[in-house]
mmCIF file with all atom_site columns, C-alpha atoms in Angstrom:
data_model
loop_
_atom_site.group_PDB
_atom_site.id
_atom_site.type_symbol
_atom_site.label_atom_id
_atom_site.label_alt_id
_atom_site.label_comp_id
_atom_site.label_asym_id
_atom_site.label_entity_id
_atom_site.label_seq_id
_atom_site.pdbx_PDB_ins_code
_atom_site.Cartn_x
_atom_site.Cartn_y
_atom_site.Cartn_z
_atom_site.occupancy
_atom_site.B_iso_or_equiv
_atom_site.pdbx_formal_charge
_atom_site.auth_seq_id
_atom_site.auth_comp_id
_atom_site.auth_asym_id
_atom_site.auth_atom_id
_atom_site.pdbx_PDB_model_num
ATOM 1  C CA . MET R 1 1  ? 258.364 74.817  41.857 1.00 0.00 ? 1  MET R CA 1
ATOM 2  C CA . THR R 1 2  ? 261.794 73.946  40.457 1.00 0.00 ? 2  THR R CA 1
ATOM 3  C CA . LYS R 1 3  ? 264.967 74.194  42.484 1.00 0.00 ? 3  LYS R CA 1
ATOM 4  C CA . THR R 1 4  ? 266.759 77.254  41.110 1.00 0.00 ? 4  THR R CA 1
ATOM 5  C CA . PRO R 1 5  ? 270.382 77.942  42.072 1.00 0.00 ? 5  PRO R CA 1
ATOM 6  C CA . ILE R 1 6  ? 270.877 81.176  43.986 1.00 0.00 ? 6  ILE R CA 1
ATOM 7  C CA . THR R 1 7  ? 273.169 82.475  41.219 1.00 0.00 ? 7  THR R CA 1
ATOM 8  C CA . ARG R 1 8  ? 270.295 82.538  38.724 1.00 0.00 ? 8  ARG R CA 1
ATOM 9  C CA . SER R 1 9  ? 267.113 84.569  39.068 1.00 0.00 ? 9  SER R CA 1
ATOM 10 C CA . TRP R 1 10 ? 263.596 83.317  38.469 1.00 0.00 ? 10 TRP R CA 1
ATOM 11 C CA . ALA R 1 11 ? 263.150 85.878  35.675 1.00 0.00 ? 11 ALA R CA 1
ATOM 12 C CA . ASP R 1 12 ? 265.629 83.855  33.587 1.00 0.00 ? 12 ASP R CA 1
ATOM 13 C CA . GLU R 1 13 ? 263.395 80.786  33.811 1.00 0.00 ? 13 GLU R CA 1
ATOM 14 C CA . ILE R 1 14 ? 259.892 82.210  33.584 1.00 0.00 ? 14 ILE R CA 1
ATOM 15 C CA . SER R 1 15 ? 258.572 83.211  30.185 1.00 0.00 ? 15 SER R CA 1
ATOM 16 C CA . GLY R 1 16 ? 255.291 83.293  28.357 1.00 0.00 ? 16 GLY R CA 1
ATOM 17 C CA . THR R 1 17 ? 251.896 84.861  28.860 1.00 0.00 ? 17 THR R CA 1
ATOM 18 C CA . TYR R 1 18 ? 249.689 84.592  31.928 1.00 0.00 ? 18 TYR R CA 1
ATOM 19 C CA . TRP R 1 19 ? 245.918 85.056  31.492 1.00 0.00 ? 19 TRP R CA 1
ATOM 20 C CA . THR R 1 20 ? 243.684 85.922  34.414 1.00 0.00 ? 20 THR R CA 1
ATOM 21 C CA . MET R 1 21 ? 240.488 83.978  34.900 1.00 0.00 ? 21 MET R CA 1
ATOM 22 C CA . PRO R 1 22 ? 237.578 85.638  33.089 1.00 0.00 ? 22 PRO R CA 1
ATOM 23 C CA . ALA R 1 23 ? 235.555 87.764  35.479 1.00 0.00 ? 23 ALA R CA 1
ATOM 24 C CA . GLN R 1 24 ? 232.070 89.109  34.978 1.00 0.00 ? 24 GLN R CA 1
ATOM 25 C CA . ALA R 1 25 ? 232.171 92.817  34.143 1.00 0.00 ? 25 ALA R CA 1
ATOM 26 C CA . SER R 1 26 ? 229.676 95.670  33.999 1.00 0.00 ? 26 SER R CA 1
ATOM 27 C CA . LEU R 1 27 ? 229.147 98.153  31.166 1.00 0.00 ? 27 LEU R CA 1
ATOM 28 C CA . ALA R 1 28 ? 231.155 100.756 33.097 1.00 0.00 ? 28 ALA R CA 1
ATOM 29 C CA . GLU R 1 29 ? 234.199 98.442  33.189 1.00 0.00 ? 29 GLU R CA 1
ATOM 30 C CA . ILE R 1 30 ? 234.494 97.577  29.492 1.00 0.00 ? 30 ILE R CA 1
ATOM 31 C CA . HIS R 1 31 ? 236.067 99.316  26.514 1.00 0.00 ? 31 HIS R CA 1
ATOM 32 C CA . PRO R 1 32 ? 233.975 102.265 25.227 1.00 0.00 ? 32 PRO R CA 1
ATOM 33 C CA . LEU R 1 33 ? 233.673 100.803 21.711 1.00 0.00 ? 33 LEU R CA 1
ATOM 34 C CA . LEU R 1 34 ? 232.217 97.528  22.978 1.00 0.00 ? 34 LEU R CA 1
ATOM 35 C CA . MET R 1 35 ? 229.934 99.507  25.271 1.00 0.00 ? 35 MET R CA 1
ATOM 36 C CA . ALA R 1 36 ? 228.698 101.577 22.297 1.00 0.00 ? 36 ALA R CA 1
ATOM 37 C CA . VAL R 1 37 ? 227.927 98.427  20.295 1.00 0.00 ? 37 VAL R CA 1
ATOM 38 C CA . LEU R 1 38 ? 225.984 96.893  23.179 1.00 0.00 ? 38 LEU R CA 1
ATOM 39 C CA . LEU R 1 39 ? 223.983 100.029 23.917 1.00 0.00 ? 39 LEU R CA 1
ATOM 40 C CA . VAL R 1 40 ? 222.416 100.054 20.435 1.00 0.00 ? 40 VAL R CA 1
ATOM 41 C CA . ILE R 1 41 ? 221.226 96.440  20.760 1.00 0.00 ? 41 ILE R CA 1
ATOM 42 C CA . ALA R 1 42 ? 217.690 96.058  22.054 1.00 0.00 ? 42 ALA R CA 1
ATOM 43 C CA . GLY R 1 43 ? 217.732 94.013  25.249 1.00 0.00 ? 43 GLY R CA 1
ATOM 44 C CA . TYR R 1 44 ? 221.455 94.472  25.907 1.00 0.00 ? 44 TYR R CA 1
ATOM 45 C CA . GLN R 1 45 ? 220.699 94.141  29.642 1.00 0.00 ? 45 GLN R CA 1
ATOM 46 C CA . ASP R 1 46 ? 220.270 90.385  29.078 1.00 0.00 ? 46 ASP R CA 1
ATOM 47 C CA . TRP R 1 47 ? 223.822 90.045  27.747 1.00 0.00 ? 47 TRP R CA 1
ATOM 48 C CA . SER R 1 48 ? 226.657 88.692  29.915 1.00 0.00 ? 48 SER R CA 1
ATOM 49 C CA . ILE R 1 49 ? 230.014 90.490  29.817 1.00 0.00 ? 49 ILE R CA 1
ATOM 50 C CA . TYR R 1 50 ? 233.323 88.913  30.813 1.00 0.00 ? 50 TYR R CA 1
ATOM 51 C CA . SER R 1 51 ? 236.837 90.352  30.890 1.00 0.00 ? 51 SER R CA 1
ATOM 52 C CA . ALA R 1 52 ? 240.294 88.737  31.153 1.00 0.00 ? 52 ALA R CA 1
ATOM 53 C CA . ASP R 1 53 ? 243.764 90.324  31.246 1.00 0.00 ? 53 ASP R CA 1
ATOM 54 C CA . ALA R 1 54 ? 247.090 89.093  29.847 1.00 0.00 ? 54 ALA R CA 1
ATOM 55 C CA . TYR R 1 55 ? 250.457 89.648  31.531 1.00 0.00 ? 55 TYR R CA 1
ATOM 56 C CA . ASP R 1 56 ? 254.027 88.881  30.533 1.00 0.00 ? 56 ASP R CA 1
ATOM 57 C CA . MET R 1 57 ? 255.366 86.319  33.011 1.00 0.00 ? 57 MET R CA 1
ATOM 58 C CA . ALA R 1 58 ? 259.007 87.443  32.753 1.00 0.00 ? 58 ALA R CA 1
ATOM 59 C CA . TRP R 1 59 ? 258.554 91.093  33.733 1.00 0.00 ? 59 TRP R CA 1
ATOM 60 C CA . GLY R 1 60 ? 254.977 91.090  35.044 1.00 0.00 ? 60 GLY R CA 1
ATOM 61 C CA . GLY R 1 61 ? 253.766 93.911  32.851 1.00 0.00 ? 61 GLY R CA 1
ATOM 62 C CA . PRO R 1 62 ? 250.333 93.989  31.233 1.00 0.00 ? 62 PRO R CA 1
ATOM 63 C CA . LEU R 1 63 ? 250.051 92.898  27.595 1.00 0.00 ? 63 LEU R CA 1
ATOM 64 C CA . GLY R 1 64 ? 246.374 93.599  27.026 1.00 0.00 ? 64 GLY R CA 1
ATOM 65 C CA . SER R 1 65 ? 242.904 92.375  27.744 1.00 0.00 ? 65 SER R CA 1
ATOM 66 C CA . VAL R 1 66 ? 239.947 90.745  26.076 1.00 0.00 ? 66 VAL R CA 1
ATOM 67 C CA . GLU R 1 67 ? 236.293 91.472  26.740 1.00 0.00 ? 67 GLU R CA 1
ATOM 68 C CA . VAL R 1 68 ? 233.482 89.267  25.531 1.00 0.00 ? 68 VAL R CA 1
ATOM 69 C CA . ALA R 1 69 ? 229.754 89.972  25.615 1.00 0.00 ? 69 ALA R CA 1
ATOM 70 C CA . PHE R 1 70 ? 227.271 87.298  24.676 1.00 0.00 ? 70 PHE R CA 1
ATOM 71 C CA . GLU R 1 71 ? 223.573 86.604  24.658 1.00 0.00 ? 71 GLU R CA 1
ATOM 72 C CA . THR R 1 72 ? 223.045 82.945  25.442 1.00 0.00 ? 72 THR R CA 1
ATOM 73 C CA . SER R 1 73 ? 219.442 82.758  24.267 1.00 0.00 ? 73 SER R CA 1
ATOM 74 C CA . ALA R 1 74 ? 220.275 83.953  20.726 1.00 0.00 ? 74 ALA R CA 1
ATOM 75 C CA . SER R 1 75 ? 223.883 82.652  20.504 1.00 0.00 ? 75 SER R CA 1
ATOM 76 C CA . ARG R 1 76 ? 225.147 86.144  19.615 1.00 0.00 ? 76 ARG R CA 1
ATOM 77 C CA . LEU R 1 77 ? 228.650 87.270  20.534 1.00 0.00 ? 77 LEU R CA 1
ATOM 78 C CA . ARG R 1 78 ? 230.561 90.581  20.578 1.00 0.00 ? 78 ARG R CA 1
ATOM 79 C CA . ALA R 1 79 ? 234.237 90.932  21.570 1.00 0.00 ? 79 ALA R CA 1
ATOM 80 C CA . SER R 1 80 ? 236.808 93.655  22.134 1.00 0.00 ? 80 SER R CA 1
ATOM 81 C CA . THR R 1 81 ? 240.579 93.356  22.572 1.00 0.00 ? 81 THR R CA 1
ATOM 82 C CA . HIS R 1 82 ? 242.997 96.055  23.593 1.00 0.00 ? 82 HIS R CA 1
#
């Protein structure tokens, strides 16, 4: 952590995008369009789904998220951003 003078706030120094660590998600937690794509694929239960969120570091507000579903045995990938 840098030494910031009391006269200046941290918000003046911090900028950029913060991404959360990808976390495993369930079908109920993902975007409906990605869910619809997965549900029509035979064997979708074998797919792994991960989700990560992006936040603005200056004001802390959410910028969006990314969801990725993949089947490791067939090297297939589906993604959704919003």
